């Protein structure tokens, strides 16, 4: 195992998926984050790697051939070497029964496909830290148990032989050492008076139990008590555990044999274990709080970016309106259209704020049935000022077979507008006036694909792999949150987003949205 610079052994994460692309996505998401990453493309390899390396976290695909994720989970949880690994199921399945079954088999969490990078990172971090803390707790527990065993082996338990009246007729060296005197000084003393003077025992204890060992001496009843207070010869007290058995001579009761030991160290160790458990619980609570704060942080970072675009458009339209006012004669139709666009952008900014407030109060996605033709045409209108400012244009093509989609209109429009504005800026920087092309087409039975293609300078291979990383930008004045935010929004719709290199110069970004589910025939 490799180690981090601070000397702490890094956590091991096992990625299990029969889809090579999914494994690549997971690997790229988690690399350079301080984990030791292992990869398996089927259940048998996953089991072998898990038993060999005992990873803290296992990201486990459910739908795999031959041995599915449920079987792998059941096997790993049934073996001691891998039972404590945190298994996080990965699946496109999103029904409650699938999740319940996974948790019933010992799964710790569930991530739906397609993956959201920030979600994967946050969940892996949480589970890795929790498992590391739990393993440290178990190791400490084993160490404490080992220490306790060594103590018991090194110091023999005290042993007394008592007659029917409780007088000590035998005491071993360990008993004398515990009592704080010599064995000779113990012989003849009364066990009850020496170790259990009523003044040192709580009244409720005396009322409920009577004097310890007395029932054994008088009635031949075996006893076992733990954490009872015993006195030494000098009057000091200590917590003890004792067992008393009757001493018989045939059928006649002759007294009792008492085996006892000082359990001060044991109780201290138990308190230490309880404190360690409290630390683990506190860490769990802190991790859960950090996860919630991270989500709120993303929203706060994206808030200004989302609202800024409609405000910028409002500013541009207002400038257009000011120019129209001084023109003679006044073009009332164009003025009315411009003011209408200002109103539309104002509503759009208000809708963004309303959505964010709604998310803060209740984490529900405002999805509805959308016509992409209408939505993209409205988006093109929002981008008209940007098109004029960049000496370009926007052309929208929606295939005839494109069905309605289920998504949040504000968030989808935000993504499309962001990609269009980036494309317009890129085209202008290359000195081209070719229009940006926005194309919507059906891709299979379950999704629609929207592409935004420009004729700019394109993206270098080095930048291509970093486009969606937060705070990474190729713009001189960019903040690097636009594409990362777009990715988060599209993943929230159940879609995917990415980049591909077109045949001509330029760049092409795409995102997908799920189509409206058709009702099943009766």
XYZ file of C-alpha atoms in Angstrom:
522
model
C 0.000 0.000 0.000
C 1.194 3.500 -0.778
C 1.031 6.272 1.759
C 0.115 9.953 1.656
C 2.634 12.609 2.518
C 1.206 12.937 6.018
C 2.037 9.299 6.676
C -1.560 8.058 6.810
C -2.269 4.997 4.693
C -4.657 5.942 1.882
C -8.119 4.447 1.549
C -8.729 1.762 -1.083
C -11.733 2.051 -3.409
C -12.825 -0.864 -5.633
C -14.729 0.071 -8.811
C -16.888 -2.735 -10.212
C -18.798 -2.378 -13.505
C -19.013 -4.508 -16.639
C -19.209 -1.321 -18.735
C -15.736 -0.042 -19.596
C -16.980 3.503 -20.140
C -18.572 3.598 -16.682
C -15.337 2.359 -15.139
C -13.443 5.081 -16.969
C -15.847 7.756 -15.749
C -15.555 6.529 -12.143
C -11.781 6.267 -12.383
C -11.415 9.774 -13.842
C -13.778 11.126 -11.178
C -11.847 9.671 -8.226
C -8.255 9.741 -9.409
C -5.919 12.286 -7.808
C -8.140 12.372 -4.691
C -5.900 10.363 -2.423
C -7.433 6.927 -3.005
C -5.917 3.671 -4.097
C -8.214 2.667 -6.973
C -8.856 -0.969 -7.991
C -10.920 -1.981 -11.042
C -12.966 -5.111 -11.794
C -15.309 -5.740 -14.733
C -17.144 -8.752 -13.317
C -18.267 -10.240 -10.012
C -15.591 -12.907 -9.627
C -12.744 -10.429 -10.144
C -14.399 -8.052 -7.708
C -14.575 -10.741 -5.019
C -10.958 -11.747 -5.561
C -9.723 -8.136 -5.351
C -11.912 -7.394 -2.330
C -10.645 -10.415 -0.387
C -7.045 -9.586 -1.271
C -7.095 -5.828 -0.571
C -10.095 -5.352 1.789
C -11.127 -1.944 0.361
C -12.873 0.656 2.490
C -15.410 1.430 -0.245
C -16.762 -0.695 -3.105
C -18.702 1.011 -5.920
C -20.682 -1.972 -7.209
C -22.778 -2.122 -10.375
C -26.009 -4.110 -9.948
C -26.748 -5.211 -13.508
C -23.839 -7.476 -14.477
C -23.817 -10.780 -16.352
C -23.222 -14.145 -14.620
C -22.912 -12.717 -11.103
C -24.878 -9.517 -10.463
C -24.173 -6.902 -7.844
C -26.614 -8.382 -5.326
C -24.806 -11.749 -5.398
C -21.420 -10.079 -5.050
C -22.679 -8.027 -2.093
C -24.146 -11.103 -0.391
C -20.866 -12.989 -0.806
C -18.698 -10.119 0.499
C -20.942 -9.465 3.505
C -20.847 -13.165 4.349
C -17.058 -13.271 4.712
C -15.231 -11.775 7.654
C -12.404 -10.244 5.615
C -14.760 -8.110 3.512
C -17.853 -7.760 5.694
C -17.005 -4.251 6.918
C -16.420 -2.696 3.458
C -18.960 -0.007 2.562
C -20.779 -1.219 -0.567
C -22.341 1.545 -2.656
C -24.620 0.180 -5.374
C -24.473 1.697 -8.875
C -27.434 1.236 -11.160
C -29.720 2.890 -13.667
C -32.555 1.191 -11.744
C -34.382 3.743 -9.657
C -37.233 1.765 -8.145
C -37.730 1.406 -4.412
C -37.669 -2.419 -4.442
C -34.187 -2.446 -6.004
C -32.876 -0.103 -3.319
C -34.568 -1.981 -0.484
C -33.091 -5.248 -1.700
C -29.621 -3.709 -1.855
C -29.855 -2.303 1.673
C -31.264 -5.614 2.955
C -28.141 -7.390 1.671
C -25.866 -4.984 3.540
C -25.408 -2.154 1.039
C -24.426 1.179 2.596
C -25.613 3.545 -0.123
C -27.034 3.817 -3.634
C -25.983 6.023 -6.580
C -28.159 6.203 -9.680
C -26.713 6.273 -13.177
C -25.749 8.454 -14.957
C -23.232 9.474 -12.353
C -22.878 12.970 -10.978
C -19.207 13.522 -10.290
C -19.691 15.654 -7.180
C -22.150 13.146 -5.727
C -19.750 10.237 -6.299
C -16.859 12.185 -4.765
C -18.888 13.243 -1.708
C -20.335 9.788 -1.019
C -17.002 7.979 -1.438
C -15.319 10.478 0.866
C -18.034 10.062 3.499
C -18.050 6.261 3.482
C -14.243 5.996 3.287
C -13.826 8.177 6.366
C -16.527 6.330 8.304
C -15.047 2.894 7.497
C -11.555 4.098 8.400
C -12.850 5.359 11.751
C -14.728 2.117 12.388
C -11.647 0.047 11.587
C -9.561 2.207 13.882
C -12.186 1.676 16.588
C -12.108 -2.100 16.082
C -8.306 -2.075 16.164
C -8.355 -0.074 19.371
C -10.914 -2.460 20.802
C -8.722 -5.436 19.964
C -5.719 -3.677 21.492
C -7.635 -2.935 24.681
C -8.834 -6.527 24.872
C -5.268 -7.699 24.384
C -4.074 -5.365 27.143
C -6.805 -6.669 29.422
C -5.791 -10.258 28.703
C -2.153 -9.519 29.503
C -3.202 -7.912 32.783
C -5.230 -10.952 33.783
C -2.412 -13.304 32.863
C 0.175 -11.308 34.749
C -1.878 -10.813 37.938
C -3.738 -13.868 39.171
C -7.223 -13.450 40.596
C -7.693 -13.313 44.306
C -9.043 -16.476 45.935
C -10.619 -16.841 49.357
C -11.771 -19.916 51.240
C -14.589 -19.071 53.710
C -16.402 -21.036 56.409
C -20.142 -20.890 57.006
C -19.810 -17.683 59.029
C -17.758 -15.981 56.298
C -14.448 -16.133 58.131
C -11.395 -16.296 55.851
C -9.603 -19.618 56.231
C -7.528 -19.311 53.026
C -6.157 -16.429 50.938
C -3.791 -16.581 47.995
C -1.027 -13.968 47.381
C -3.122 -12.158 44.754
C -5.954 -11.753 47.282
C -3.510 -10.386 49.833
C -2.020 -8.005 47.291
C -5.489 -6.740 46.332
C -6.538 -6.331 49.952
C -3.358 -4.396 50.713
C -1.846 -6.682 53.330
C -0.171 -10.043 53.775
C -1.984 -13.353 53.464
C -1.304 -14.038 57.151
C -3.118 -10.837 58.114
C -6.219 -11.992 56.231
C -6.631 -15.372 57.915
C -9.299 -15.304 60.576
C -10.820 -12.007 59.479
C -14.492 -11.958 58.504
C -14.894 -11.567 54.757
C -18.112 -9.518 55.024
C -16.748 -7.098 57.608
C -13.448 -6.675 55.793
C -14.698 -6.067 52.281
C -18.382 -5.069 52.600
C -18.856 -2.799 55.567
C -22.414 -1.519 55.220
C -21.268 2.104 55.503
C -19.478 1.818 52.137
C -22.295 0.172 50.186
C -25.254 2.161 48.782
C -28.462 1.455 50.694
C -30.344 0.322 47.618
C -27.599 -2.226 46.874
C -27.816 -3.662 50.381
C -31.607 -3.776 50.265
C -31.753 -5.511 46.892
C -28.842 -7.939 47.142
C -27.983 -8.348 50.824
C -24.309 -8.827 51.560
C -22.428 -10.342 48.596
C -21.471 -14.040 49.013
C -23.709 -14.399 52.051
C -26.297 -16.483 50.164
C -23.511 -18.835 49.086
C -22.158 -19.305 52.585
C -25.564 -19.722 54.260
C -27.680 -21.369 51.528
C -25.212 -22.779 49.007
C -26.443 -20.497 46.213
C -23.735 -19.608 43.624
C -23.322 -15.894 42.925
C -21.755 -13.729 40.293
C -21.610 -9.952 40.470
C -19.612 -7.392 38.591
C -18.658 -3.795 39.326
C -19.437 -4.166 43.015
C -17.461 -2.023 45.447
C -15.038 -3.869 47.757
C -12.933 -2.382 50.581
C -9.263 -2.929 51.282
C -7.750 -3.268 54.693
C -6.795 0.418 54.728
C -10.407 1.458 54.008
C -9.912 2.363 50.351
C -12.360 0.905 47.827
C -12.122 -0.656 44.375
C -14.585 -2.032 41.826
C -14.507 -5.788 41.603
C -16.027 -8.809 39.922
C -16.487 -11.952 41.945
C -17.820 -15.465 41.639
C -18.713 -17.513 44.679
C -19.418 -21.241 44.733
C -20.510 -23.334 47.690
C -17.887 -25.499 49.397
C -19.458 -28.850 50.110
C -18.414 -31.804 52.196
C -20.662 -34.438 50.733
C -24.103 -32.954 51.188
C -23.037 -30.663 54.011
C -22.357 -26.957 53.303
C -18.972 -25.961 54.648
C -18.768 -22.377 53.423
C -17.736 -20.883 50.058
C -14.892 -20.334 47.645
C -14.677 -16.770 46.323
C -12.702 -15.795 43.227
C -12.471 -12.030 42.717
C -10.459 -9.473 40.840
C -9.978 -5.751 40.668
C -11.672 -4.480 37.469
C -10.612 -0.836 37.727
C -8.595 -1.096 34.497
C -11.393 -2.906 32.689
C -13.907 -0.196 33.525
C -11.474 2.481 32.390
C -11.008 0.622 29.100
C -14.740 0.279 28.667
C -15.157 4.001 29.239
C -12.430 4.620 26.683
C -14.276 2.416 24.179
C -17.507 4.285 24.822
C -15.695 7.579 24.257
C -14.273 6.200 20.985
C -17.778 5.205 19.864
C -18.936 8.725 20.659
C -16.103 10.115 18.512
C -17.156 7.906 15.590
C -20.771 9.040 15.933
C -19.678 12.668 16.073
C -17.612 12.138 12.918
C -20.628 10.629 11.183
C -22.722 13.661 12.116
C -20.009 16.049 10.927
C -19.677 14.230 7.601
C -23.430 14.369 7.050
C -23.422 18.081 7.888
C -20.467 18.706 5.533
C -22.308 16.946 2.721
C -25.340 19.178 3.191
C -23.176 22.293 3.389
C -21.373 21.263 0.187
C -24.682 21.085 -1.653
C -25.686 24.502 -0.377
C -22.271 25.828 -1.368
C -22.765 24.655 -4.942
C -26.118 26.421 -5.056
C -24.623 29.642 -3.700
C -21.792 29.511 -6.236
C -24.200 28.917 -9.107
C -26.798 31.457 -8.022
C -24.944 34.513 -9.303
C -24.080 32.740 -12.543
C -27.683 31.734 -13.225
C -29.176 35.144 -12.496
C -26.421 37.081 -14.249
C -27.401 35.935 -17.749
C -31.010 37.247 -17.739
C -29.796 40.443 -16.050
C -27.199 40.906 -18.781
C -29.856 40.356 -21.413
C -32.119 42.905 -19.688
C -29.281 45.418 -19.768
C -28.675 44.837 -23.491
C -32.363 45.096 -24.365
C -32.626 48.280 -22.298
C -29.777 49.781 -24.317
C -31.595 48.844 -27.499
C -34.743 50.514 -26.153
C -32.804 53.683 -25.327
C -31.465 53.822 -28.886
C -34.959 53.296 -30.294
C -36.357 56.199 -28.213
C -34.112 58.748 -29.915
C -34.811 57.409 -33.425
C -37.255 59.346 -35.593
C -39.749 58.098 -36.354
C -40.166 55.796 -33.335
C -40.441 52.151 -34.381
C -43.266 51.196 -31.989
C -43.358 47.554 -33.072
C -39.660 47.053 -32.413
C -39.931 48.996 -29.155
C -42.845 46.818 -28.049
C -40.901 43.679 -28.972
C -37.827 44.887 -27.086
C -39.810 45.753 -23.956
C -41.519 42.387 -24.169
C -38.127 40.696 -24.187
C -37.087 42.721 -21.135
C -40.212 41.540 -19.377
C -39.547 37.938 -20.423
C -35.981 38.064 -19.121
C -37.229 39.618 -15.860
C -39.674 36.749 -15.451
C -36.872 34.333 -16.233
C -34.617 35.814 -13.536
C -37.532 35.734 -11.117
C -38.193 32.113 -12.023
C -34.544 31.218 -11.354
C -34.752 32.790 -7.899
C -38.069 31.054 -7.237
C -36.541 27.714 -8.207
C -33.563 28.205 -5.912
C -35.799 29.231 -3.026
C -37.966 26.225 -3.692
C -34.928 23.946 -3.674
C -33.744 25.350 -0.358
C -37.159 24.808 1.213
C -37.922 21.484 -0.425
C -35.467 19.398 -2.531
C -37.946 18.700 -5.325
C -37.124 18.979 -9.040
C -39.643 21.075 -10.971
C -39.912 18.744 -13.920
C -42.713 18.992 -16.468
C -43.531 17.923 -20.001
C -41.615 20.174 -22.431
C -41.784 20.800 -26.164
C -38.162 21.220 -27.256
C -39.193 23.113 -30.365
C -40.829 25.877 -28.322
C -38.183 25.847 -25.609
C -35.228 26.097 -28.005
C -36.932 28.774 -30.104
C -37.465 30.879 -26.979
C -33.840 30.274 -26.024
C -32.740 31.491 -29.469
C -34.733 34.673 -28.903
C -33.036 35.186 -25.541
C -29.687 34.909 -27.320
C -30.459 37.453 -30.056
C -28.630 40.304 -28.320
C -25.574 38.090 -27.761
C -25.722 37.068 -31.417
C -25.732 40.686 -32.572
C -22.960 41.649 -30.164
C -20.828 38.792 -31.510
C -21.689 39.439 -35.202
C -23.175 35.974 -35.440
C -26.429 34.114 -35.452
C -28.213 31.095 -34.083
C -30.033 28.473 -36.133
C -32.284 25.898 -34.454
C -33.217 22.545 -36.029
C -35.677 20.202 -34.305
C -36.324 16.834 -35.941
C -39.907 15.933 -36.775
C -39.715 12.749 -34.708
C -38.467 14.507 -31.568
C -40.935 13.761 -28.744
C -41.654 15.830 -25.669
C -39.213 15.492 -22.796
C -39.594 15.498 -19.015
C -37.373 18.160 -17.464
C -37.198 21.461 -15.626
C -37.683 24.186 -18.291
C -35.704 26.863 -16.441
C -32.692 24.622 -15.883
C -32.694 23.182 -19.407
C -32.981 26.648 -20.929
C -30.146 27.824 -18.690
C -27.896 25.051 -20.004
C -28.833 25.643 -23.642
C -28.363 29.403 -23.341
C -24.996 28.978 -21.634
C -23.751 26.672 -24.391
C -25.085 29.007 -27.124
C -23.423 32.074 -25.596
C -20.116 30.211 -25.275
C -20.434 29.111 -28.907
C -21.130 32.678 -30.095
C -18.086 34.000 -28.238
C -15.881 31.208 -29.584
C -17.053 31.809 -33.162
C -16.334 35.521 -32.925
C -12.851 34.878 -31.455
C -12.018 32.855 -34.575
C -13.122 35.740 -36.844
C -16.034 33.721 -38.246
C -19.620 34.903 -38.770
C -21.047 31.425 -39.333
C -24.171 30.820 -37.257
C -24.185 28.579 -34.214
C -26.182 25.409 -34.941
C -28.540 23.990 -32.336
C -29.921 20.569 -33.301
C -32.401 18.386 -31.393
C -32.798 14.780 -32.504
C -34.092 11.565 -31.051
C -31.508 9.072 -29.828
C -33.091 5.718 -29.140
C -36.411 5.116 -27.401
C -35.572 6.853 -24.139
C -33.767 10.127 -24.790
C -33.398 13.202 -26.981
C -29.987 14.677 -27.815
C -29.388 18.415 -28.190
C -26.124 19.573 -29.786
C -24.647 23.066 -29.961
C -21.979 23.436 -32.642
C -19.803 26.490 -33.269
C -17.155 27.463 -35.820
C -14.582 28.794 -33.405
C -11.021 27.727 -32.633
C -12.092 24.535 -30.894
C -10.749 22.891 -27.749
C -7.275 21.445 -27.288
C -6.911 17.788 -26.323
C -5.438 18.843 -22.982
C -8.410 21.100 -22.189
C -10.948 18.581 -23.480
C -10.617 16.348 -20.423
C -10.970 19.231 -17.972
C -13.919 21.112 -19.451
C -16.415 20.095 -16.786
C -14.117 20.432 -13.785
C -15.233 23.165 -11.363
C -13.199 26.392 -11.566
C -11.356 25.292 -14.708
C -11.677 27.755 -17.579
C -10.013 28.638 -20.863
C -11.394 32.194 -20.775
C -9.297 35.048 -19.475
C -12.141 36.395 -17.324
C -14.033 33.154 -16.770
C -14.780 31.715 -13.338
C -14.885 28.110 -14.506
C -18.283 27.251 -13.060
C -20.469 27.505 -16.189
C -19.937 24.026 -17.641
C -19.670 22.430 -14.209
C -23.035 23.964 -13.352
C -24.504 22.795 -16.677
C -23.336 19.274 -15.899
C -24.959 19.381 -12.477
C -28.251 20.652 -13.924
C -28.414 18.067 -16.702
C -27.572 15.210 -14.365
C -30.419 16.400 -12.151
C -32.746 15.942 -15.139
C -31.585 12.348 -15.604
C -29.547 13.226 -18.693
C -25.912 13.394 -19.715
C -23.664 16.145 -21.055
C -20.382 16.051 -22.916
C -18.094 17.337 -25.640
C -17.132 15.915 -29.010
C -14.823 17.181 -31.725
C -16.652 17.992 -35.013
C -15.138 17.196 -38.406
C -14.697 20.879 -39.225
C -12.950 23.332 -36.929
C -14.868 24.408 -33.876
C -16.483 22.650 -30.958
C -19.646 20.668 -30.307
C -21.273 20.271 -26.923
C -24.244 18.003 -26.369
C -26.684 17.046 -23.645
C -29.475 14.502 -23.427
C -32.897 14.545 -21.805
C -35.277 11.671 -21.051
C -38.438 11.466 -23.180
C -41.863 11.430 -21.578
C -42.718 7.905 -20.500
C -45.522 6.435 -22.559
C -48.361 4.711 -20.664
C -48.262 0.944 -20.941
C -51.116 -0.625 -22.947
C -53.780 -2.266 -20.842
